[in-house]
C-alpha positions as MATLAB code, in Angstrom:
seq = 'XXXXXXXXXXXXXXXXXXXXXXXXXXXXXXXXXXXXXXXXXXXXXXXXXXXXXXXXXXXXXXXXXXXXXXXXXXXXXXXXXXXXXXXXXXXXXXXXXXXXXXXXXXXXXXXXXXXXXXXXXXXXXXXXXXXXXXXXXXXXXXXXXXXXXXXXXXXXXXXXXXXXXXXXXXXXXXXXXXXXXXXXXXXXXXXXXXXXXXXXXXXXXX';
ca = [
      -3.707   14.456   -3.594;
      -0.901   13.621   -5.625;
      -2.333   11.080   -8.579;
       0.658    8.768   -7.739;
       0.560    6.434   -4.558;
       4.187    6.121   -5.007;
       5.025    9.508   -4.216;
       3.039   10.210   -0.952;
       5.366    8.904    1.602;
       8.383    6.572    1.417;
       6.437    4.082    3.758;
       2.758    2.973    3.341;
       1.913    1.072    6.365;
      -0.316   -1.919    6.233;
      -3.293   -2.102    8.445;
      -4.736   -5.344    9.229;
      -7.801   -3.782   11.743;
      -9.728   -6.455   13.789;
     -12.152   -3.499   15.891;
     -12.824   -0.515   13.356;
     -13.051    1.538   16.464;
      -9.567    1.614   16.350;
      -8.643    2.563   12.718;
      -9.386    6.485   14.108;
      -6.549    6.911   16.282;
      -4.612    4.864   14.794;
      -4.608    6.776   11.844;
      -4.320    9.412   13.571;
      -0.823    8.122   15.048;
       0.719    7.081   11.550;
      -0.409   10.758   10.040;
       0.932   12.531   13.286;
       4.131   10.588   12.792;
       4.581   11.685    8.930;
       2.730    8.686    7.676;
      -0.446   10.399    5.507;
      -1.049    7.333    3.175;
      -2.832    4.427    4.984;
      -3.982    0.905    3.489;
      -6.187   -0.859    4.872;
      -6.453   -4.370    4.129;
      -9.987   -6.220    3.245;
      -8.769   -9.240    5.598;
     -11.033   -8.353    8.624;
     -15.122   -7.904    8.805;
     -14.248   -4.078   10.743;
     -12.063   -3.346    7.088;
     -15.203   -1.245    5.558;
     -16.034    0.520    8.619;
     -12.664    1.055    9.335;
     -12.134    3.003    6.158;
     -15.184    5.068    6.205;
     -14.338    6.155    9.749;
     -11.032    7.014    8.773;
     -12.217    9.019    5.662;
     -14.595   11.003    7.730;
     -12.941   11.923   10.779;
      -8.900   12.168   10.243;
      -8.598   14.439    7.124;
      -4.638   14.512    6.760;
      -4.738   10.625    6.030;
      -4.958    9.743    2.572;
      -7.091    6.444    3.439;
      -6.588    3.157    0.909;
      -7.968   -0.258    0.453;
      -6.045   -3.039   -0.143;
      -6.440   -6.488   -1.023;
      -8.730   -6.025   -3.684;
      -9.449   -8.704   -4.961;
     -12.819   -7.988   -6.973;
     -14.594   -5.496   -8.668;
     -17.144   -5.561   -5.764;
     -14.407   -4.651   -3.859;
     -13.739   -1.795   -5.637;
     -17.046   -0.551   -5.651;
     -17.787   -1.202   -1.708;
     -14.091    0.434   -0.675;
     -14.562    3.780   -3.034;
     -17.826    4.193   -1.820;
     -16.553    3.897    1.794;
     -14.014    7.213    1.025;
     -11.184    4.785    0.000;
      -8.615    7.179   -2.497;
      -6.602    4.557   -3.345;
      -6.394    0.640   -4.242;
      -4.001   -2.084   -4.063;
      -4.402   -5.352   -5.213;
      -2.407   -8.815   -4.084;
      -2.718   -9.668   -7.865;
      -4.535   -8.734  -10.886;
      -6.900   -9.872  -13.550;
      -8.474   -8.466  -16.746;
     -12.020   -7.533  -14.623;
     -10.269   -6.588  -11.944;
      -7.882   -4.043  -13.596;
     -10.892   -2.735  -15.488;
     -13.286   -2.143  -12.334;
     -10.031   -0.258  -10.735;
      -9.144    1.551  -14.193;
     -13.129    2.429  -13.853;
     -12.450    3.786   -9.969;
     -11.751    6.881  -10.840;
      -8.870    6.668   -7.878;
      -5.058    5.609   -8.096;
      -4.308    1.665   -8.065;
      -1.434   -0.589   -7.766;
      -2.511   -3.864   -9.246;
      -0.390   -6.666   -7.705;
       2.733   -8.428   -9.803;
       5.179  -10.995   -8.844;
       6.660  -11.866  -12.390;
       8.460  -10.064  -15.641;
       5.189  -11.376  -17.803;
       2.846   -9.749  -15.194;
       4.654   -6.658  -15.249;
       5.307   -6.140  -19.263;
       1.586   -7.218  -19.624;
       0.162   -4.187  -16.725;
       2.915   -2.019  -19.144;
       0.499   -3.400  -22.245;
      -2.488   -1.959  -20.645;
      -1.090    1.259  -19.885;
      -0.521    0.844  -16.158;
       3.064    1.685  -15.018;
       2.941    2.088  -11.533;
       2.214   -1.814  -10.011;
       2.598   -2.746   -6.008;
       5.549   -6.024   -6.261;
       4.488   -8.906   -3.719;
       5.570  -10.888   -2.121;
       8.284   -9.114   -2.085;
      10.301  -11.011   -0.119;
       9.549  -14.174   -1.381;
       9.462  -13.083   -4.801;
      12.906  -12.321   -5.035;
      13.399   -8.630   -3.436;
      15.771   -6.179   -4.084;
      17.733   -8.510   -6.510;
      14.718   -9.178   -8.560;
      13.610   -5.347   -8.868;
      16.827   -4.398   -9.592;
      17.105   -7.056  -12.486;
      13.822   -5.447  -13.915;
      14.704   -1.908  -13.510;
      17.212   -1.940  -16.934;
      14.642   -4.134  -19.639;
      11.597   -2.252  -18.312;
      12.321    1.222  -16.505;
       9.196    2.959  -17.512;
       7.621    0.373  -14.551;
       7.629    1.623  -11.151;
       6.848   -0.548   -7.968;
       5.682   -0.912   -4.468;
       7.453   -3.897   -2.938;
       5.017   -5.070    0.077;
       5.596   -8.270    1.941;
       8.443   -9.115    4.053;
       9.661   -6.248    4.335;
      11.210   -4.459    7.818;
      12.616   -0.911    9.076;
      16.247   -2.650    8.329;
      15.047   -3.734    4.889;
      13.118   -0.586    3.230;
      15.979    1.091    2.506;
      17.801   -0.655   -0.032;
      14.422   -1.042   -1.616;
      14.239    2.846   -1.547;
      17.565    3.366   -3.175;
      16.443    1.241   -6.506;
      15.732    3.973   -9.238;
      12.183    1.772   -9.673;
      11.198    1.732   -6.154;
       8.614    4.406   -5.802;
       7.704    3.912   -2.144;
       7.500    0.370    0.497;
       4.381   -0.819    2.271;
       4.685   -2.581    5.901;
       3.448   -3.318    8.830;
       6.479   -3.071   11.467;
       5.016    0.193   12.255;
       1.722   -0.988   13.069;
       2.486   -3.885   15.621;
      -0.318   -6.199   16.907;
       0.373   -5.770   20.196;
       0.468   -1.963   20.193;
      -3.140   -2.284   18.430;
      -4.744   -3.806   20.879;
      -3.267   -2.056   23.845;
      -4.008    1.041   22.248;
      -0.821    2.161   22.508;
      -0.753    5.033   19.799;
       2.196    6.896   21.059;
       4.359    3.828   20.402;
       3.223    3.571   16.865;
       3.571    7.131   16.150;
       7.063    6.787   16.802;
       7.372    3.807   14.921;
       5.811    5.521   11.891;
       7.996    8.754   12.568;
      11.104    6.139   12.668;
       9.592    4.999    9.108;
       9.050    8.066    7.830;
      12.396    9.453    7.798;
      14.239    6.634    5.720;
      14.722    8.038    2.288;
      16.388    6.115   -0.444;
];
């Protein structure tokens, strides 16, 4: 695996999983449909089980964990098979129990201080949320000239009509989402549907 999250697809969908006994084929769906890099979010009880499933039994995913929010989080998701981490923000003891991972992280920012400070500790690649909210394309595009050595992953907000003038910016490394990864589909098991969704995603290119 590439040592950069950014560079693994231009889409990283995000999984919200209520019933780990779905996180299988549905990774199997997003890979099938170009989509190898796969967060899955620490918002639902099934998250754990969800990644270790995935991890064992689909090995063209790259599986992730994201919102990690603690250094037990860390620990529990890496042990699980996760082989990446993304954060919804960042702290001192959380950076250091990710640094300590041994896998790739993108430690959440939503400000110019955050960012220059993740710079300070040697971290240049940084997941940009809400992105939306937070200002968007405008607001990356304002950073990109004062601090080009960071490089982001804008999550939150954003749609199939909106990644791709997020993919153009010269600091946009890849997008996360969830359009491709509806609820509805989920729960009807409808895996066809979101591999064609993720094959719709994986074609946009900045």
């Amino acid at each position: 695996m590439t040592s950069s999250v950014l560079d693994l697809a231009p889409v990283v969908p995000v999984v919200v999983l209520e019933d780990a006994a779905d996180a299988v084929p549905l990774a199997r769906a997003l890979v099938a449909g170009g989509l190898p890099a796969i967060e899955v979010t620490l918002r639902t009880a099934a998250a754990l089980d969800a990644i270790k499933a995935i991890a064992a039994e689909v090995p063209d995913a790259v599986v992730g964990a994201g919102t990690v929010i603690s250094a037990r989080n860390v620990s529990d998701t890496v042990a699980a098979g996760a082989r990446f981490l993304v954060s919804p923000g960042w702290t001192d003891a959380l950076l250091d129990a990710m640094k300590a991972s041994g896998v790739p992280f993108l430690p959440g920012v939503s400000t110019t201080s955050e960012v220059v400070a993740l710079l300070e500790r040697g971290v240049t690649e940084m997941k940009f949320f809400p992105a939306e909210a937070a200002g968007g394309t405008a607001y990356l595009k304002a950073l990109s000239a004062p601090l080009p050595q960071a490089r982001f992953c804008p999550t939150g907000g954003i749609s199939l009509a909106s990644a791709p003038s997020y993919l153009a910016l010269p600091n946009v490394g890849c997008v996360g989402g969830s359009w491709m990864v509806p609820a509805d589909a989920v729960a009807s098991g409808d895996w066809a549907h979101v591999e064609r969704l993720a094959a719709e995603a994986a074609a946009l290119r900045g």
